[in-house]
mmCIF file of C-alpha atoms in Angstrom:
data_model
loop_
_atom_site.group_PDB
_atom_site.id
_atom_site.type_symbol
_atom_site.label_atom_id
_atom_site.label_comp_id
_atom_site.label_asym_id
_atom_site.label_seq_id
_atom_site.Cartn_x
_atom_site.Cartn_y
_atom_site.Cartn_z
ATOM 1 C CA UNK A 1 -17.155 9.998 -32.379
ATOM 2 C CA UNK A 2 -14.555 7.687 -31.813
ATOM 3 C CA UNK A 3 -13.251 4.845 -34.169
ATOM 4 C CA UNK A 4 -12.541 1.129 -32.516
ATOM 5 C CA UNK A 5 -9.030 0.939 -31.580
ATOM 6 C CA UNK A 6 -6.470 -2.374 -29.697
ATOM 7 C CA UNK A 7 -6.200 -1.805 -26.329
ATOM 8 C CA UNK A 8 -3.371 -3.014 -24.289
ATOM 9 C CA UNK A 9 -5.312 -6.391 -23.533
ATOM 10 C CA UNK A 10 -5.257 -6.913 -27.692
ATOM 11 C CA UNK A 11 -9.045 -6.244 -27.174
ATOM 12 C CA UNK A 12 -10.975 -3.891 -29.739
ATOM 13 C CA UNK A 13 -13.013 -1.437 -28.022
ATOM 14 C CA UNK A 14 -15.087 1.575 -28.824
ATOM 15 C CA UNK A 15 -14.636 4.488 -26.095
ATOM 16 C CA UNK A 16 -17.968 5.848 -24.521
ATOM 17 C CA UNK A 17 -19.115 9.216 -25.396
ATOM 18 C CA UNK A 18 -21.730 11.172 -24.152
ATOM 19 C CA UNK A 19 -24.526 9.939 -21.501
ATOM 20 C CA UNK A 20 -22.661 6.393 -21.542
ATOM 21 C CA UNK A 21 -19.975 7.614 -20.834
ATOM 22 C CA UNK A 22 -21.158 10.157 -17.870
ATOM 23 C CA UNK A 23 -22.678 7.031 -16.365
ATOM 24 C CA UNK A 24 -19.285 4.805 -16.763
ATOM 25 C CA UNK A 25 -17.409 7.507 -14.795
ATOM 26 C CA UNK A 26 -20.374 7.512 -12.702
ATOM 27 C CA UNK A 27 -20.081 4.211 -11.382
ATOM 28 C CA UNK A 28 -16.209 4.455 -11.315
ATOM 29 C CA UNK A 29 -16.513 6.814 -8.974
ATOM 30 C CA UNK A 30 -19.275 5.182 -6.952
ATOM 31 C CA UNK A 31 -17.258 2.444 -6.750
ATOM 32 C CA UNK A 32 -14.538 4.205 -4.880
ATOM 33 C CA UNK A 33 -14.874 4.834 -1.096
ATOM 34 C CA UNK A 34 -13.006 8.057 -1.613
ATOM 35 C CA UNK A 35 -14.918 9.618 -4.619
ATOM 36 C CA UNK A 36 -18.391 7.808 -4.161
ATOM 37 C CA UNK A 37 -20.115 10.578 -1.833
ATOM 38 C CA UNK A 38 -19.708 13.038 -5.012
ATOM 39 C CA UNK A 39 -19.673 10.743 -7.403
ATOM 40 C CA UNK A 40 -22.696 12.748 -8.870
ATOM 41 C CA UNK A 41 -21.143 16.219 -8.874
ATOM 42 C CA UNK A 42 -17.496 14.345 -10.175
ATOM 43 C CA UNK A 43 -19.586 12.908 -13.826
ATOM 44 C CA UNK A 44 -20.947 16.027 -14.054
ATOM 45 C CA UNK A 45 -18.006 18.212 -14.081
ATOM 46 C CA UNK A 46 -16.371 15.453 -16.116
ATOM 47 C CA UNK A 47 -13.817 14.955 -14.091
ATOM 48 C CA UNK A 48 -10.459 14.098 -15.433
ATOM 49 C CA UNK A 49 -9.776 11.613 -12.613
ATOM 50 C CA UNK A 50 -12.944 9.248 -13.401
ATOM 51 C CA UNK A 51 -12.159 9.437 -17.032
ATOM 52 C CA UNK A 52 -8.698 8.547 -16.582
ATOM 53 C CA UNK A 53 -10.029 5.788 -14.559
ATOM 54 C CA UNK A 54 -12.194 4.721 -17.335
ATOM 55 C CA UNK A 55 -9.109 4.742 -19.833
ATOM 56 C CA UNK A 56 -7.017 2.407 -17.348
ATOM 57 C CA UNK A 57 -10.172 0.034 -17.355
ATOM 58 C CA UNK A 58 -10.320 -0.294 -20.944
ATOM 59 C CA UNK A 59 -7.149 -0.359 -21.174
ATOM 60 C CA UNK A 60 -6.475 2.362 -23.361
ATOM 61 C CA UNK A 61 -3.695 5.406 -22.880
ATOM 62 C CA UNK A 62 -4.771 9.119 -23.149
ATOM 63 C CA UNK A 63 -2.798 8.618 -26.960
ATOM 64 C CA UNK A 64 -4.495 6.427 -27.461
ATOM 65 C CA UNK A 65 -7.868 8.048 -26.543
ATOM 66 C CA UNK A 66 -6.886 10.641 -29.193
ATOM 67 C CA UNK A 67 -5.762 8.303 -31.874
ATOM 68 C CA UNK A 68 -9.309 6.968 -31.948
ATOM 69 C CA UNK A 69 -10.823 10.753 -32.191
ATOM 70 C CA UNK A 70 -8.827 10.748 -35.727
ATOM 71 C CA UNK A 71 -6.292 13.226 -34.633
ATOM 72 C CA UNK A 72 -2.838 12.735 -35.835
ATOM 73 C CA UNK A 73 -1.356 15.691 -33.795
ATOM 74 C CA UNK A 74 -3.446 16.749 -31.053
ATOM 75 C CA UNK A 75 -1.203 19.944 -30.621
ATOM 76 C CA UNK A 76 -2.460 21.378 -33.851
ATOM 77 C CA UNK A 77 -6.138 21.205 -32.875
ATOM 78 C CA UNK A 78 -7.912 24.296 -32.119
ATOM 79 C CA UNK A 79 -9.350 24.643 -28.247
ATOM 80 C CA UNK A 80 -12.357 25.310 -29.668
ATOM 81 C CA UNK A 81 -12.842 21.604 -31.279
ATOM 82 C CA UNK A 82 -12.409 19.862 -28.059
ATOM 83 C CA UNK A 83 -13.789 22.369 -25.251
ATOM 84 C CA UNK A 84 -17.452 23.473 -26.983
ATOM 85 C CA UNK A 85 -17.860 19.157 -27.580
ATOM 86 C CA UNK A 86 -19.465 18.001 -24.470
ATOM 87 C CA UNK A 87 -18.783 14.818 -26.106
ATOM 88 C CA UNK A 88 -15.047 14.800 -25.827
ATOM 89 C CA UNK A 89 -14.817 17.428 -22.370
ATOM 90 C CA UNK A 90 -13.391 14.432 -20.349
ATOM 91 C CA UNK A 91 -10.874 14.575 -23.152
ATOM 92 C CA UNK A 92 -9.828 17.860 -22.874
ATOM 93 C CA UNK A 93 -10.041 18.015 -18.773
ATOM 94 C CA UNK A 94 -7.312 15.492 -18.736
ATOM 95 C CA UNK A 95 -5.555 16.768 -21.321
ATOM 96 C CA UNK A 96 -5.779 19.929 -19.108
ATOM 97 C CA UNK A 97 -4.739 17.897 -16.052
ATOM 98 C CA UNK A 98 -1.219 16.938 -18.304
ATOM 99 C CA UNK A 99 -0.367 20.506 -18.591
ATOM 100 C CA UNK A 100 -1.090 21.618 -15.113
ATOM 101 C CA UNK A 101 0.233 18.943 -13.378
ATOM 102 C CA UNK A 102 3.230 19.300 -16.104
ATOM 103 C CA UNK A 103 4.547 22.189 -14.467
ATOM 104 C CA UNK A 104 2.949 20.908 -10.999
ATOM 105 C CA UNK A 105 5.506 18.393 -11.364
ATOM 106 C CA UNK A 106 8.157 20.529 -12.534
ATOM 107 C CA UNK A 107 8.584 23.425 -9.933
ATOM 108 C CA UNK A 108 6.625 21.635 -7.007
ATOM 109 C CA UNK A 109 9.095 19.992 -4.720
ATOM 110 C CA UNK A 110 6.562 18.945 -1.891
ATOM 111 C CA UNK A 111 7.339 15.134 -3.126
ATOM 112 C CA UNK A 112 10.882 15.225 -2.705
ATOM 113 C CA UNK A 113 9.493 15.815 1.368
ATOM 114 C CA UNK A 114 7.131 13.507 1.667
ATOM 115 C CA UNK A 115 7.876 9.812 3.068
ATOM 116 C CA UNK A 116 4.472 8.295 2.295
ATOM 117 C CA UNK A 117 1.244 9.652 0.516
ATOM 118 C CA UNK A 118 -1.590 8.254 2.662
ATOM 119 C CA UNK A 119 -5.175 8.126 0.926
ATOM 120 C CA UNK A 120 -8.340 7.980 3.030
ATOM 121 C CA UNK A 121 -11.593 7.955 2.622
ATOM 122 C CA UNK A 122 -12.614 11.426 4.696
ATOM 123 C CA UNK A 123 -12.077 14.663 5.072
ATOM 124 C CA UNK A 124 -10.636 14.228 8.241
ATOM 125 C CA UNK A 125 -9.003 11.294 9.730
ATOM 126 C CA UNK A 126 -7.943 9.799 12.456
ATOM 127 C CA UNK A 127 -4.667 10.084 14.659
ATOM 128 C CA UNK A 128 -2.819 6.992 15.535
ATOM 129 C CA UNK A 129 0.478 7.534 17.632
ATOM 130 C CA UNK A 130 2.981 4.979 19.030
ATOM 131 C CA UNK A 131 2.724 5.158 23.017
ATOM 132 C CA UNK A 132 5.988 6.238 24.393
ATOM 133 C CA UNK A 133 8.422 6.083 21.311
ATOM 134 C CA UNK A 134 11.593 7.159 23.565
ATOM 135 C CA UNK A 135 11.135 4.541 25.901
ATOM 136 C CA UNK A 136 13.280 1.632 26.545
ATOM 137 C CA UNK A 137 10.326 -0.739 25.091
ATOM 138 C CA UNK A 138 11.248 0.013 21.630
ATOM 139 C CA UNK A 139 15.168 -1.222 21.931
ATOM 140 C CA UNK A 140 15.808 -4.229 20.488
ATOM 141 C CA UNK A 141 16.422 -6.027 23.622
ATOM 142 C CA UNK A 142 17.391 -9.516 24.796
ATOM 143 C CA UNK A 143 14.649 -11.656 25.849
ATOM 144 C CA UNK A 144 15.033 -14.079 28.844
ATOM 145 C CA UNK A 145 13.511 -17.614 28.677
ATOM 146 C CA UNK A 146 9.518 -17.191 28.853
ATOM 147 C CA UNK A 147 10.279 -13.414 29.341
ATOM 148 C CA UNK A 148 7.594 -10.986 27.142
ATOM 149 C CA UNK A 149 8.828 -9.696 24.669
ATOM 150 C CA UNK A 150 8.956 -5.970 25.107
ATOM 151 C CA UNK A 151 6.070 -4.275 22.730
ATOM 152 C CA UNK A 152 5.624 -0.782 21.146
ATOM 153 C CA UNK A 153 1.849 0.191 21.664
ATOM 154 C CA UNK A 154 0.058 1.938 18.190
ATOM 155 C CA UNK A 155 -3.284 3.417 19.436
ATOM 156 C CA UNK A 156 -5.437 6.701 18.590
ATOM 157 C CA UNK A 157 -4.759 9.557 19.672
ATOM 158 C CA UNK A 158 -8.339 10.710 20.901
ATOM 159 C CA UNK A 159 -6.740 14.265 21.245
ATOM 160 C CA UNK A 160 -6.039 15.140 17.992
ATOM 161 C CA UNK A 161 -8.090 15.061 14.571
ATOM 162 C CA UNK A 162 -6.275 15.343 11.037
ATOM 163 C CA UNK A 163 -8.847 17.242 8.353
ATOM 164 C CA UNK A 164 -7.603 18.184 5.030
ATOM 165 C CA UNK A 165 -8.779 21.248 2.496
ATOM 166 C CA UNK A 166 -9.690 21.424 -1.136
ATOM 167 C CA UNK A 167 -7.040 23.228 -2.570
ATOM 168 C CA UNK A 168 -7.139 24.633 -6.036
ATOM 169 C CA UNK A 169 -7.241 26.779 -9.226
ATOM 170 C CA UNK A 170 -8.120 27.051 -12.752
ATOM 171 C CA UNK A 171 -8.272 28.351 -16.383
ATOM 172 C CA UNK A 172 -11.099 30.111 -17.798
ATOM 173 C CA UNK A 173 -10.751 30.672 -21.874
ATOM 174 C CA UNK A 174 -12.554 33.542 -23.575
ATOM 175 C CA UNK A 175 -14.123 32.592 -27.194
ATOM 176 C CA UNK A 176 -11.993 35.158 -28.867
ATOM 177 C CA UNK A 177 -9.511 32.968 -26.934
ATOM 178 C CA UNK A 178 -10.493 29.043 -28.128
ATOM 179 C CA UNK A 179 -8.791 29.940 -31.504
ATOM 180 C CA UNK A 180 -5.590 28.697 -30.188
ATOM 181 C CA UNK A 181 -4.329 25.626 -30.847
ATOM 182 C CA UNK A 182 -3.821 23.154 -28.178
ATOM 183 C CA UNK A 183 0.188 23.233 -27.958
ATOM 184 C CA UNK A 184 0.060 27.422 -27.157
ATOM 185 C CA UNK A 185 -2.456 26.251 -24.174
ATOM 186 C CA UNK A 186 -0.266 23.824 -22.916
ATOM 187 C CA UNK A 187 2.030 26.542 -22.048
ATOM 188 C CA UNK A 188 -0.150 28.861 -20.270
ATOM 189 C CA UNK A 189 -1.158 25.421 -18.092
ATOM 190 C CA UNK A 190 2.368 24.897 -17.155
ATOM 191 C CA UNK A 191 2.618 28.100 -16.156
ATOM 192 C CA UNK A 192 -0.485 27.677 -13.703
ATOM 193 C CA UNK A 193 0.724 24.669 -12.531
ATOM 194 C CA UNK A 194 4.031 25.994 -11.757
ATOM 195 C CA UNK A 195 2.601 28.599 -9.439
ATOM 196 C CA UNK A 196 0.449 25.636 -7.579
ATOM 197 C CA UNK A 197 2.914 23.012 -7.475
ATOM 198 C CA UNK A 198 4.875 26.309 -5.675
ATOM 199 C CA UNK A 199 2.190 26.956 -3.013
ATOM 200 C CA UNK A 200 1.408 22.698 -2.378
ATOM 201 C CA UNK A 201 5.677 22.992 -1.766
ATOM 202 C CA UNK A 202 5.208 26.320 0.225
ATOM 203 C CA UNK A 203 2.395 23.941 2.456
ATOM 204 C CA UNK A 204 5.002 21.229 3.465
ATOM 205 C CA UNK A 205 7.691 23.436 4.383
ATOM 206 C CA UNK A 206 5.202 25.393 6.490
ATOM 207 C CA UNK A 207 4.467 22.009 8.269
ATOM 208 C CA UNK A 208 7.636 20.804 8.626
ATOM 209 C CA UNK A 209 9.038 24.037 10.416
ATOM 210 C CA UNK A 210 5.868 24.411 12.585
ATOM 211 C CA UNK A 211 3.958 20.638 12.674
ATOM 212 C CA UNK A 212 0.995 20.763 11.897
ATOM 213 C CA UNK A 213 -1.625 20.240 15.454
ATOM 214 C CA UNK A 214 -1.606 24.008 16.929
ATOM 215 C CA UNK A 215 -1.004 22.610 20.673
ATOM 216 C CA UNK A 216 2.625 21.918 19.366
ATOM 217 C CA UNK A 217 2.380 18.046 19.832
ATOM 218 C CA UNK A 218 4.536 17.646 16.745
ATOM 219 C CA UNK A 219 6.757 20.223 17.363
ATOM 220 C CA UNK A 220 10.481 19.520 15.439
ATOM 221 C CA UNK A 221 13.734 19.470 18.402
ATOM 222 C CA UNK A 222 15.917 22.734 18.215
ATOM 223 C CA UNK A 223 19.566 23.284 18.904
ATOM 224 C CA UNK A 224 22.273 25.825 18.582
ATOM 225 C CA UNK A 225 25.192 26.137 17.409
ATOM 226 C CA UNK A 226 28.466 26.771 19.310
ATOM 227 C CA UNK A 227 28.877 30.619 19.150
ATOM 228 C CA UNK A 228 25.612 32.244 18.537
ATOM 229 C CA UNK A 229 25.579 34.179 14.747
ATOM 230 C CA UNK A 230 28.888 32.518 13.593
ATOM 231 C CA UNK A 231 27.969 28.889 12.151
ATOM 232 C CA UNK A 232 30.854 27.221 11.261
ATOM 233 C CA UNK A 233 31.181 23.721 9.563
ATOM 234 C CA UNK A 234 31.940 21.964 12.677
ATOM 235 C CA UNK A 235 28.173 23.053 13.260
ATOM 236 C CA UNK A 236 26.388 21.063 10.941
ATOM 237 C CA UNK A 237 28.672 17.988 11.810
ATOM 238 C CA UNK A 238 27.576 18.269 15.211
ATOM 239 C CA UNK A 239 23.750 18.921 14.419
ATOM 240 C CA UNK A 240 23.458 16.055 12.011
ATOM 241 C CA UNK A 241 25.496 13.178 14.341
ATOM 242 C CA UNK A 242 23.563 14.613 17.507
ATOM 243 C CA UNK A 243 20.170 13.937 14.943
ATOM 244 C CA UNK A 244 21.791 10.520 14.872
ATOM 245 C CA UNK A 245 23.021 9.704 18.259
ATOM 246 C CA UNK A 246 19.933 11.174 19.905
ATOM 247 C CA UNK A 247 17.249 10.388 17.927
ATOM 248 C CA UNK A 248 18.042 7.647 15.465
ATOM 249 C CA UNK A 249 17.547 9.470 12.366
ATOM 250 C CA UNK A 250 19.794 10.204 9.423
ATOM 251 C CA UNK A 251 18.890 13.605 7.892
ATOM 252 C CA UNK A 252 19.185 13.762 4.109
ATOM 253 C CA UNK A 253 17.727 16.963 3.485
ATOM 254 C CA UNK A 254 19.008 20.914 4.647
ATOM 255 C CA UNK A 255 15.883 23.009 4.415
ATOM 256 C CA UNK A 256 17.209 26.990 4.396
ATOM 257 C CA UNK A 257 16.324 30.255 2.389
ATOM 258 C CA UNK A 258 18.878 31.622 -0.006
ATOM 259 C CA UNK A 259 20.847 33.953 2.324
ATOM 260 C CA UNK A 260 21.436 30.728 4.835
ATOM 261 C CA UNK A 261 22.803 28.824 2.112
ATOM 262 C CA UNK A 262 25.036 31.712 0.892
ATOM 263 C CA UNK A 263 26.656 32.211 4.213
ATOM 264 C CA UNK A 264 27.238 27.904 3.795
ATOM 265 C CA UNK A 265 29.252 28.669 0.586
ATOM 266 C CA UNK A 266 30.811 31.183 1.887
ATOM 267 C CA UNK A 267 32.357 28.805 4.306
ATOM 268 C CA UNK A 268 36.574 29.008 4.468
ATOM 269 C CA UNK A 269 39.435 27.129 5.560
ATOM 270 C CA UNK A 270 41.710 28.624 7.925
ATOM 271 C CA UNK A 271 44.033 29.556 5.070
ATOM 272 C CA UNK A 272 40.996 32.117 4.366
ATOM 273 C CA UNK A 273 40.390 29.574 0.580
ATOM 274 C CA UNK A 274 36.681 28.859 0.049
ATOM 275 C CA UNK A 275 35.831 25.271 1.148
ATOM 276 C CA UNK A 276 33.375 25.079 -1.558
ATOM 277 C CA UNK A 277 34.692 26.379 -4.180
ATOM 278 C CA UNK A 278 34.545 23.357 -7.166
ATOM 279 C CA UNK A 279 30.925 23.368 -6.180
ATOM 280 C CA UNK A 280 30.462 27.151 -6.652
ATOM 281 C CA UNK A 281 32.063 26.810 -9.918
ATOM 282 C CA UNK A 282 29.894 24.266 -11.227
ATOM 283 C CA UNK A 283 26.754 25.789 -9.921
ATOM 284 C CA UNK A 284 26.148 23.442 -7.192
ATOM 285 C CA UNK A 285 25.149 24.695 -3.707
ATOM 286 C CA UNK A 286 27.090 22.477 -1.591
ATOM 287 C CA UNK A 287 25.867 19.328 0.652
ATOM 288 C CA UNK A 288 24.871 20.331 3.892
ATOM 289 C CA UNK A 289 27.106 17.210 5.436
ATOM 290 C CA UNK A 290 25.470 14.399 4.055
ATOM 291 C CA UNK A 291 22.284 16.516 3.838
ATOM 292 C CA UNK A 292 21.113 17.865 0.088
ATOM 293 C CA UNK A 293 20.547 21.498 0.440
ATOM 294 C CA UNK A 294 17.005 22.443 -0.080
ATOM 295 C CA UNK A 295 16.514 26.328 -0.558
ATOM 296 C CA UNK A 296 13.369 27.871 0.017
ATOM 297 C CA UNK A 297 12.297 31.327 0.973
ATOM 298 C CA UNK A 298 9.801 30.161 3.128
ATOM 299 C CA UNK A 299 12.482 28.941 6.163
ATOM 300 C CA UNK A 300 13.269 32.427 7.829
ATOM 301 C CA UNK A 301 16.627 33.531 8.198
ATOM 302 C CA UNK A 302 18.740 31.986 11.153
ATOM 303 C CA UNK A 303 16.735 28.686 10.630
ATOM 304 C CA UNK A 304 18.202 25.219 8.775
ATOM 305 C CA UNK A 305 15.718 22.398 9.195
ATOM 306 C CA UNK A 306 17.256 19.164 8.848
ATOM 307 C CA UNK A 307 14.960 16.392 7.322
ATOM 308 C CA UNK A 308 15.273 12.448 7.140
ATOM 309 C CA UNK A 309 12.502 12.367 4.450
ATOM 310 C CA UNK A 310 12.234 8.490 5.462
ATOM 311 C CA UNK A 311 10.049 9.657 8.368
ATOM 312 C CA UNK A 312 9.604 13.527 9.128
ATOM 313 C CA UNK A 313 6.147 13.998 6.938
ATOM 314 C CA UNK A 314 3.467 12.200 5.450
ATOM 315 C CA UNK A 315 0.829 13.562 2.829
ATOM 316 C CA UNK A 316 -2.871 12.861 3.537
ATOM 317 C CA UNK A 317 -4.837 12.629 0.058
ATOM 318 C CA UNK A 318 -8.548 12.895 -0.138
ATOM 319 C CA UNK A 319 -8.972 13.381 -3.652
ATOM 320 C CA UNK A 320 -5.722 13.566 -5.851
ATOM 321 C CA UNK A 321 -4.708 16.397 -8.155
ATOM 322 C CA UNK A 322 -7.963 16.210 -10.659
ATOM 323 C CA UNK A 323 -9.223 18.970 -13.263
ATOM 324 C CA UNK A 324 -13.315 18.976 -13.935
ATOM 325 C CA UNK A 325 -15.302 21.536 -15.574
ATOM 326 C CA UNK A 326 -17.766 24.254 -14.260
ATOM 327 C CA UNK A 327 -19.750 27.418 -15.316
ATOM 328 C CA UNK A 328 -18.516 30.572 -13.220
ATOM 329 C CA UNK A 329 -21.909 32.279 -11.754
ATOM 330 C CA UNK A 330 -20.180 35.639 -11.910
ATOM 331 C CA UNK A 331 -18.416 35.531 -15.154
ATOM 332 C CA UNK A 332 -20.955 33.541 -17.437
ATOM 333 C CA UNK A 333 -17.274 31.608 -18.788
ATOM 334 C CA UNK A 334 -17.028 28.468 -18.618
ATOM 335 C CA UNK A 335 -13.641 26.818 -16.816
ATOM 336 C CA UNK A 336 -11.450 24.158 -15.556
ATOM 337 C CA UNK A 337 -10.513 24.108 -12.603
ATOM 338 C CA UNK A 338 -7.397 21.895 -10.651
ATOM 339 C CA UNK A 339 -8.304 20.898 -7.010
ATOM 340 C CA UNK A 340 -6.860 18.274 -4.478
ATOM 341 C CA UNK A 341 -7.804 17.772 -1.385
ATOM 342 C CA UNK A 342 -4.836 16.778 0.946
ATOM 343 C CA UNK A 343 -2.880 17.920 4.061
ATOM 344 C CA UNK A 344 0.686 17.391 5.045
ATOM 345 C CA UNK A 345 0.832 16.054 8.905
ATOM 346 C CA UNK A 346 4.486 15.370 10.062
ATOM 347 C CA UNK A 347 4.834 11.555 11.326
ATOM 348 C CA UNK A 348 7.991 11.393 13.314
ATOM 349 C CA UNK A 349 9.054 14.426 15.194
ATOM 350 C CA UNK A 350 12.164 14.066 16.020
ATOM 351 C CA UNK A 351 13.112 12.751 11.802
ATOM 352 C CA UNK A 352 13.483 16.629 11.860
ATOM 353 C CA UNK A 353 15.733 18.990 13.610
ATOM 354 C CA UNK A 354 15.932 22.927 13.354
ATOM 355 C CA UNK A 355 18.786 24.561 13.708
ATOM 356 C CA UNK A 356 18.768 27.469 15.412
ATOM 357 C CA UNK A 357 21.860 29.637 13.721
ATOM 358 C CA UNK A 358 21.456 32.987 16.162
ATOM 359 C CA UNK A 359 21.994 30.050 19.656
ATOM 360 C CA UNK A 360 24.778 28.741 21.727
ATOM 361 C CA UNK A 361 23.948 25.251 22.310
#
């Protein structure tokens, strides 16, 4: 099936197909603490993550991977060619994977949140905390001769448990359907990744307005503005240096919904001129401060949360964005389907701030 090709190592190597290759991915997975306890079920559904795994350790691209098929321009094949071969299904799950997580990429904005993607090896996962972070302990203080030096305790937090969800979605292609050629599928893919890299977005907003443990442990701080319903410029000065003065953190992202960030255009200068008015000409929705704007329809009205994405949040990833393969009971088709299993936790508290446009601080 496939022809001996270089790799990146100068090595010649024939690519796996079939049983050999269901076994390779098979012990990839195995040997990974995350994937091992489905290892199984992962080889079976030919999982685009183990075979991309098995391309990095031959050290061979996904081009290249279809260079040794024969095909000159892979967007010219028919769906058919690739998706009825159980041969080459790895293949076409990752090739799959590239358009979903295409327009995953593309409209998804979670990333542009997130200070640190965490993996582990669970489901759910531990807390750790540091004990007292607005104590005096944590200053950098001066240290007498054979003083201690002062110490900030990390521990678990026996309280609270973080558990993620398998999140997903997927194509199913009717035969009439596997006539078209792989570039017209690509499109439909970006399209259904564009709606989930939406909803992953929609999840880290949620958790950065509300926290994410239900007892409100990692509730965000709040504050007003000076006259309640009438948020002037002046405002978001003060919120951001009060962020910084009282909390140490620098926010460098304005989370609000469309008719927030209007009335922030809209602000004027006391000759009645729009403050922002180069930046409404060229398109631009205008810094928040220092803060990049970040509109989304998911902060309610009245609401700006300001984000230092240094610290405020930190993704929890079980199994990264993957496609495999699977027979629908119900429908008799035959699909791919994009899961991840991951959670979004907030890390630091207080590297948030919500502004609350309807107070009087």
């Amino acid at each position: 099936m496939f022809k001996k090709i270089k790799n990146n190592r100068g090595e010649t190597v024939e690519l796996k197909t079939g049983s050999a290759l269901k076994e390779q991915m098979r012990s990839i997975a195995q040997s990974d603490k995350r994937l091992a306890v489905v290892a199984d079920t992962l080889a079976k559904e030919n999982s685009s993550i183990l075979f991309r795994a098995y391309l990095e350790q031959e050290g061979v691209t996904l081009n290249d991977a279809i260079r040794a098929l024969g095909i000159q321009n892979i967007g010219l094949e028919q769906v058919r060619a690739l998706y009825e071969n159980d041969n080459t299904k790895p293949l076409f799950n990752t090739i799959i994977e590239d358009g979903i997580r295409m327009g995953f990429a593309k409209t998804g904005r979670a990333a542009e949140l997130v200070a640190k993607t965490i993996p582990i090896d669970q489901m759910t996962y531990s807390y750790y905390v540091m004990e007292n972070p607005d104590k005096e302990e944590l200053d950098f203080k001066l240290v007498g001769q054979a003083a201690p030096i002062p110490v900030a305790v990390i521990k678990l937090d026996e309280k609270h448990t973080i558990r993620v969800y398998k999140r997903g979605g997927g194509v199913e292609i009717t035969d009439e359907a596997k006539s078209m050629n792989i570039d017209m599928l690509s499109l439909h893919l970006t399209l259904r990744g564009q709606r989930m890299g939406r909803t992953d977005e929609y999840l880290a907003i949620e958790r950065l307005l509300n926290g994410y443990f239900d007892d409100g442990t990692d509730a965000a701080p709040t504050i007003g503005i000076k006259t309640a319903n009438d948020f002037r410029l002046t405002d978001m000065w003060y919120a951001g240096q009060y962020m910084q003065d009282e909390f140490g953190f620098t926010p460098k992202r304005a989370l609000m919904n469309l008719n927030t960030a209007e009335k922030w255009a809209a602000q004027k200068e006391d000759s009645g001129n729009l403050i922002f008015l180069n930046e409404l000409k060229n398109g631009q929705i205008p810094d928040l401060i220092n803060s990049k704007p970040f509109v989304s329809s998911r902060i309610p009205d009245n609401r700006i949360v300001l984000v230092d994405t240094d610290f405020a949040l930190a993704e929890y990833e079980y199994k990264p964005l993957s496609v495999e393969s699977d027979r629908n009971i119900k429908t008799q088709v035959e699909g791919s389907y994009a899961s991840k299993s991951s959670d979004y936790v907030p890390f630091e508290k207080n590297a948030r701030l919500i502004i609350n446009l309807d107070q009087a601080r």
